[in-house]
Structure formats: C-alpha cells, structure tokens
C-alpha angles and dihedrals in degrees: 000000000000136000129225095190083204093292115122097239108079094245110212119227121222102218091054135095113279109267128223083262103067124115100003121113140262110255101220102192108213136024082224111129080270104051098045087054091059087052099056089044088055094053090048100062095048096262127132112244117192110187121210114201123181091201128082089240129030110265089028091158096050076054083073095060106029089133095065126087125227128243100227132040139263091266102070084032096076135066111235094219083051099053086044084060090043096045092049086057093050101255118151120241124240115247094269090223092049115107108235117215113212089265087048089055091043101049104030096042125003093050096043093046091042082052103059113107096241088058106020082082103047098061122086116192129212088022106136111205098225105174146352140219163112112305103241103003133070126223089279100057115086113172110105097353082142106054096051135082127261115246115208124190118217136181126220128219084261089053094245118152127236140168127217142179135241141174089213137351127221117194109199083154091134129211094263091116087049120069131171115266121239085247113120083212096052088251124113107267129257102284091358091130093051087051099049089113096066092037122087115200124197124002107333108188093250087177099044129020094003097043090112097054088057107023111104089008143113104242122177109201107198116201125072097217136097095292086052098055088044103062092032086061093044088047091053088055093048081046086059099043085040129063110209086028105132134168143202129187117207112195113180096210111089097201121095104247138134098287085193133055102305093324106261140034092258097057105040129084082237113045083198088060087045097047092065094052079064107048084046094060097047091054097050076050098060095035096246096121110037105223127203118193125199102024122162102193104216099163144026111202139167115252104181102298096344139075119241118218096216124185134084142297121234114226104215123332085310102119082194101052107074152144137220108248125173117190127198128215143166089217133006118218112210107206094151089129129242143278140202123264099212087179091118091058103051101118089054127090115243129168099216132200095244093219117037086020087229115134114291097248095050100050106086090045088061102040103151086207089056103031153037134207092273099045090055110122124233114265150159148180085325089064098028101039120115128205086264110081119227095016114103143159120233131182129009086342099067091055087062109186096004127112089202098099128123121167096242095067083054092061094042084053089053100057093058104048089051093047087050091044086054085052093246093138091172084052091054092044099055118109121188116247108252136011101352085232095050090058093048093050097048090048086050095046087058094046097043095055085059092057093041109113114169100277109059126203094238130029121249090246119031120221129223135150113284103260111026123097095263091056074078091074118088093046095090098100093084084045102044100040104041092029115029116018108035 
C-alpha cells in the first residue's frame, strides 16, 4: 500500500506491504545541468537515479552553443548539492562572478560532475527516451495508477527497442530540439520546410564554425529575444571584419518596446542582458542593422539564389490593418524561440497551461507577458506536479513556451521534487527568503570559496575580442553583488 497524504508524489509507507515501486530506480530525461542536478539530489537522498541522454555527451544540446556566453554568472549556473559532490572530489571551483560560455559549463562542470564514480555509472548515452507510461494500464484505467512502475520505452543508437521501470520519471529533456518555426501562426510558412537549407535555428557560431555562411552576405535574423540579440550583435562584428556583411532584424510585434530584457543595463535583473538591448539600439540607430517591426512572416520562398520572407506588416497595434511586405535574404536566421514537445508522454495524464503548455499551476508564475526571468517566483512539485503521480517536468521544459528560465530556478525545482519523492513534504515545501537567485547564489558563493586553491579554472574576467558577444563576460560584479548575492 502506499499514501498520498494529499501530495502529488505516492508516498510510500513504511509499515505497508512493499509496492510494485519499490527498488527500482528514478528515470532522470535528459544529462542537461538539470537533469544532472536531479540526479545528485537523488543520490543524496538515498534514491537510485538512472539518467537517459539521446546525445552522444551529456549536455549534448549546450554543445550546440558553446560558443555563447551566459547572462548570469557562475554563481547562479551551479546546484549547490552538485559542487558539494564536486568539492568532495577535489574540483576547483569557477570565480562565482565570472560569466560561463556554453564550453566553459561543459568543461568545467557538466563533464567533471558526469565523471564522478557514483554518477559515471548511472548515465546511459544514446539512449532516446521514446514513450512513457504505466506498466500494464493505458491513459483511461484508474484503479491502482498509482501503485504500479513506469515503463518507459528507449532507443539505442542501433534503434532497438527496450522497456524499463521506474518508480518516477523526471523529464528535464529541454526544448532545445524544438524551435519555433518562422510561421506568424505558429505554424511552419508557407515553403519553410523546402527552404531549411538556407534557415539557421537556434544560435549558429556566426564568428567562429558558421563565418563563411554570413561573412560578405545579406542575413535577416527574425525574434526579438536573447538569441536575437546574440547573433544581431555577432553579425554586426562580422559586419565590421566583412565588407558586403548586412543585416536586417524582423520583430513581429509593431509597438515600440524594449525588444530585449528590460532595455538597458540599468533597468534589467542582468545588466549583460541589458547591455545588448543597448548596443542594439545604438546600432538600429546608426543603420547598420535594418530593423521591421511588425512582420508577420506568411511565406518562405526562393528568390534566385536567395529566400524571400513573404507576409504582411501591421500598422500600429491594429492586427487588421496591414501591408503586404516581402523581405530577401542570403540566410535567415530563426531565433522564434522553442517550445516542448510533451509526444512521449501521451498515455499519461498532464494538466497543461493552454497556452505556454507548462503545468497548470505554474503558468501564471512564468507569464512572459507578466514576468522576466528575474520576477519569476520560487517554486516546486505544488506548482509543477501533473495528475499523474511521480511524473514531472523539470528545467526549460517545464516552462513550456515560456523565455523566463535560468538555471538556477531548475536546480531550485529539483530540490523540491526530490525532497517530495523522499517523502520529506516540509522539505518540499520550503521556499528561500528573497529573490530565489539571491539565495543560490549566496549558498554557491560559500561553497565555492571552499573549493577555491591558487590557480583557478577560470579567470576572474574573462577575455574575449571588443565587439563580439563574449566581450559581454567579466561585467557580473554590479549584478551579482547589488542584485543577486546581498
């Protein structure tokens, strides 16, 4: 038997009959920072985590854009259960002020803490995650759902098919995999698929692998989020380096606004973020990048050698006032955003946000049209649990739709859906007093002076070329000090 005690983990009782649950391990989706947290946690509450990652590496998706620097420092970057494990093997601790790329997290972190012995062996790579369910009932059946196993269905790199058990699952798989299409309607455009080679999704390394695609060209980058701003300011420096190199912008939204963070350095949680919506700014100003408001891309067709951006152009905030507008380009750069992709889950039972297809509960707390990144509450398995007990979605995942992640707010998830899956409710329940980054950074700072020896892993200001998105590092002293770590 088991009780619930009205909490949505099955908690099991300890003067009952064994369940069907017990012994096997704790799925963890996804070798992402997340989901490695998770892990840890896991192991240190006694429980038995076993990781499933589709790449051939863990992190395999931040891989992708190692060449980007974060927004906020090291010290809201790590899980404080995860750099005790670290510390207690001898690693060295990053400068907390100090701003991480994507190589910087993945060396200096995610490998080290994937190769310690009491993970190492936990992880199993190239293993795809294909369904979830209940071992022995579809979506329909209720009686007893909540005394069996998981199963959950996995590929290997040879596509052969096998079923394990699990007590719980934790999907902290991300929506890396699944960007936003170029499509006003959310939907793909018109010929967008029969374009893709000349689309880029995501973050390409415009300074580095992918210069040649860009340099000398005529790119149109279309979001007006951080990975926007990201590749329209490396663009700018390839502008500078290559003669030909220009750039548009198209936004879809038609009313002046900060179309970045909060607009300046000043106003925003992360004076980095900040600091793009300035440079941005500067750069409309001087007509080096070409900005359209107020696009709402219908169409991707090929023009010659180019691809035309074809839909209409709002005047005002009017969405029935509009004219036709086609757009060229060399390359299109596809920075819409992302969104979850909730198919392996389909014979369990979730309670989704309808519009952001987060869980119900944490919808309103992430509203991209109420909050930032730095405005989002602290919260846990209350605000992230589904109908289904024991399955829950951690990471940028669970935000579904929403841009208001920072890793940090993933560790601090994690934390409470392993304290509920131990069966410490009050544990589960507990929030930090303040802002949720200011305490985490606080608790990393502490450990991190512990792990400190005279020649640190990373320097204390990171270096980079004037111009280019990594000249933002070495700048998180005023944020990290007056805004996250009092």
């Amino acid at each position: 038997m088991t009780r619930t005690n009205g909490h949505p983990f099955a908690i099991e009782d300890p003067d009952a009959a064994p369940s069907a649950r017990t012994g096997l391990p704790v799925v963890v989706i996804g070798a992402g920072p997340v989901g490695l947290a998770a892990a840890a946690h896991l192991l240190d509450r006694g429980l038995e985590p076993l990781v499933l990652e589709a790449g051939s590496q863990v992190g395999a998706n931040i891989a992708q854009w190692r060449h980007v620097r974060l927004f906020s420092p090291w010290c809201l970057a790590l899980d404080p259960v995860s750099v005790r494990l670290l510390g207690q093997a001898g690693w060295t601790g990053p400068d907390p002020d100090a701003l991480p790329t994507g190589a910087d997290l993945l060396e200096h972190y995610l490998q080290p803490l994937a190769a310690l012995p009491a993970l190492a062996s936990r992880i199993r790579l190239n293993t795809t995650v294909v369904a979830v369910a209940r071992q022995d009932l579809d979506k329909v059946r209720s009686p007893g759902r909540d005394q069996l196993p998981f199963l959950v269905r996995v590929r290997d790199r040879d596509g052969r098919l096998a079923d394990l058990q699990a007590r719980a699952v934790l999907d902290a798989s991300g929506t890396w995999t699944q960007p936003n299409p170029l499509g006003a309607s959310g939907l793909p455009a018109l010929g967008e698929p029969e374009t893709a080679s000349q689309i880029a999704y995501g973050l390409p390394d415009i300074g580095g692998r992918d210069r040649n695609r860009y340099a000398g060209r005529r790119t149109v980058v279309v979001g007006a989020g951080h990975s926007a701003a990201t590749s329209l300011l490396a663009l700018a420096e390839l502008q500078r380096q290559a003669p030909g190199t220009e750039v548009g912008w198209a936004v879809r939204s038609a009313t002046p606004r900060p179309l970045v963070g909060k607009g300046s350095a000043e106003a925003d949680e992360l004076p980095a973020r900040g600091r793009l919506a300035t440079d941005l700014a500067a750069l409309v100003e001087a007509g080096r990048i070409e900005l359209v408001s107020g696009f709402r891309i219908h169409r991707v067709e090929p023009a010659g050698d180019r691809v035309r951006l074809a839909g209409d152009q709002m005047l005002g905030d009017d969405v029935l006032q509009a004219q036709d507008l086609a757009v060229e380009a060399d390359a299109v750069i596809a920075a819409t955003g992302f969104r979850p992709d909730h198919a392996i889950a389909a014979e369990l039972r979730l309670a989704l946000e309808p519009g952001l297809e987060s869980a119900a509960a944490l919808g309103p707390l992430i509203d991209p049209n109420v909050h930032t990144c730095g405005t989002v509450p602290a919260h846990g398995i209350a605000e992230l649990a589904h109908p289904e007990p024991g399955y829950v979605v951690v990471g940028m995942k669970s935000y579904g739709r929403a841009p208001t992640f920072l890793l940090a707010t993933g560790y601090q998830q994690v934390r409470s859906v392993v304290a509920a899956l131990a069966g410490d409710q009050a544990g589960a329940a507990r929030r930090d007093q303040g802002p949720p980054a200011a305490a985490l950074c606080a608790r990393n700072r502490d450990l991190l002076a512990s792990t400190q020896r005279p020649r640190q892993l990373l320097p204390s200001v990171p270096t980079a070329t004037s111009g280019t998105t990594a000249s933002l590092g070495g700048t998180a002293a005023d944020w990290s000090a007056g805004t996250c770590c009092p």
